[in-house]
XYZ file of C-alpha atoms in Angstrom:
102
model
C -3.871 -14.234 -0.219
C -4.511 -17.248 2.419
C -7.775 -18.504 1.579
C -6.357 -18.871 -2.590
C -2.676 -20.304 -1.008
C -0.839 -17.064 -2.540
C 2.079 -16.136 0.535
C 0.926 -12.172 1.530
C 3.193 -9.724 -0.450
C 4.450 -6.929 2.108
C 4.839 -3.882 0.076
C 0.936 -4.746 -0.941
C 0.148 -4.269 2.418
C 1.764 -0.768 3.436
C 0.621 0.553 -0.167
C -3.091 -0.385 1.612
C -1.966 0.877 4.801
C -0.733 4.167 3.381
C -3.157 4.761 1.111
C -5.851 4.716 4.978
C -2.650 6.504 6.846
C -2.028 9.844 4.153
C -6.033 9.357 3.820
C -6.910 10.849 7.207
C -3.826 12.758 7.270
C -4.112 14.987 4.439
C -8.380 15.635 5.265
C -6.777 16.742 8.724
C -4.702 19.227 7.466
C -7.180 20.827 4.659
C -10.461 20.315 6.538
C -10.863 23.863 6.492
C -11.412 23.657 2.850
C -14.261 23.022 1.598
C -15.771 19.580 2.066
C -15.960 18.093 -2.079
C -12.512 19.896 -2.206
C -10.969 18.370 1.264
C -12.108 15.081 0.310
C -11.496 14.621 -3.118
C -7.985 16.096 -2.356
C -7.522 13.438 0.238
C -8.791 10.690 -1.483
C -6.315 11.326 -4.655
C -2.932 11.780 -2.905
C -3.098 8.994 -1.093
C -3.622 6.823 -3.938
C -1.065 8.097 -6.162
C 0.634 7.390 -2.630
C -0.484 4.323 -1.821
C -1.929 2.321 -4.764
C -0.562 3.931 -7.388
C 3.314 4.104 -6.340
C 3.821 1.506 -3.539
C 2.063 -0.932 -4.869
C 3.070 -0.763 -8.764
C 6.491 -1.058 -6.261
C 5.209 -3.814 -5.005
C 3.377 -5.758 -8.180
C 7.039 -4.965 -10.565
C 9.096 -6.495 -7.248
C 7.346 -9.559 -6.107
C 5.887 -10.375 -9.945
C 8.666 -9.272 -11.860
C 6.818 -6.336 -13.961
C 7.171 -4.175 -15.574
C 7.768 -0.257 -13.230
C 6.701 2.034 -15.320
C 3.520 -0.017 -17.848
C 2.079 -0.858 -13.845
C 2.412 2.902 -13.142
C 0.611 3.704 -16.156
C -2.775 1.190 -15.542
C -2.241 2.644 -11.621
C -3.100 6.003 -12.481
C -5.967 5.463 -14.874
C -7.978 2.337 -12.681
C -7.036 4.571 -9.705
C -7.881 7.786 -10.698
C -11.543 6.361 -11.933
C -11.851 4.547 -7.974
C -10.597 7.517 -6.467
C -13.366 10.167 -8.013
C -15.768 7.258 -7.645
C -14.540 6.992 -3.845
C -14.449 10.599 -3.094
C -17.611 11.309 -5.038
C -19.415 8.578 -2.278
C -17.434 9.859 0.186
C -19.246 13.021 -0.276
C -22.546 11.807 -0.087
C -21.653 9.996 3.180
C -20.817 12.276 5.025
C -23.479 15.315 4.032
C -26.032 13.154 5.273
C -27.470 14.794 8.509
C -29.242 10.845 9.033
C -25.175 9.007 8.979
C -24.031 11.575 10.626
C -26.212 10.856 13.071
C -25.165 7.962 14.315
C -21.905 8.907 14.529
């Protein structure tokens, strides 16, 4: 935002922070489940709250976008993004070489 001259949207920032926070909390709560299921659920739930709900509210409030249409597009977008993200996380967390660095 600062680099291109836009003001920082606090709801968009909150949505990004909540995506990370909720993902970690949910994953810890579900870590007894099989790894792919725990990762998929934590990723999809966190994107639903942070990326779809909170960020859609921020876009609707600050840029006068219609909330319903914004949510629908963001659901489509973050279903795809969340699926790809969960798949990549599963591969990375199953990698013994990667985990040897931790």
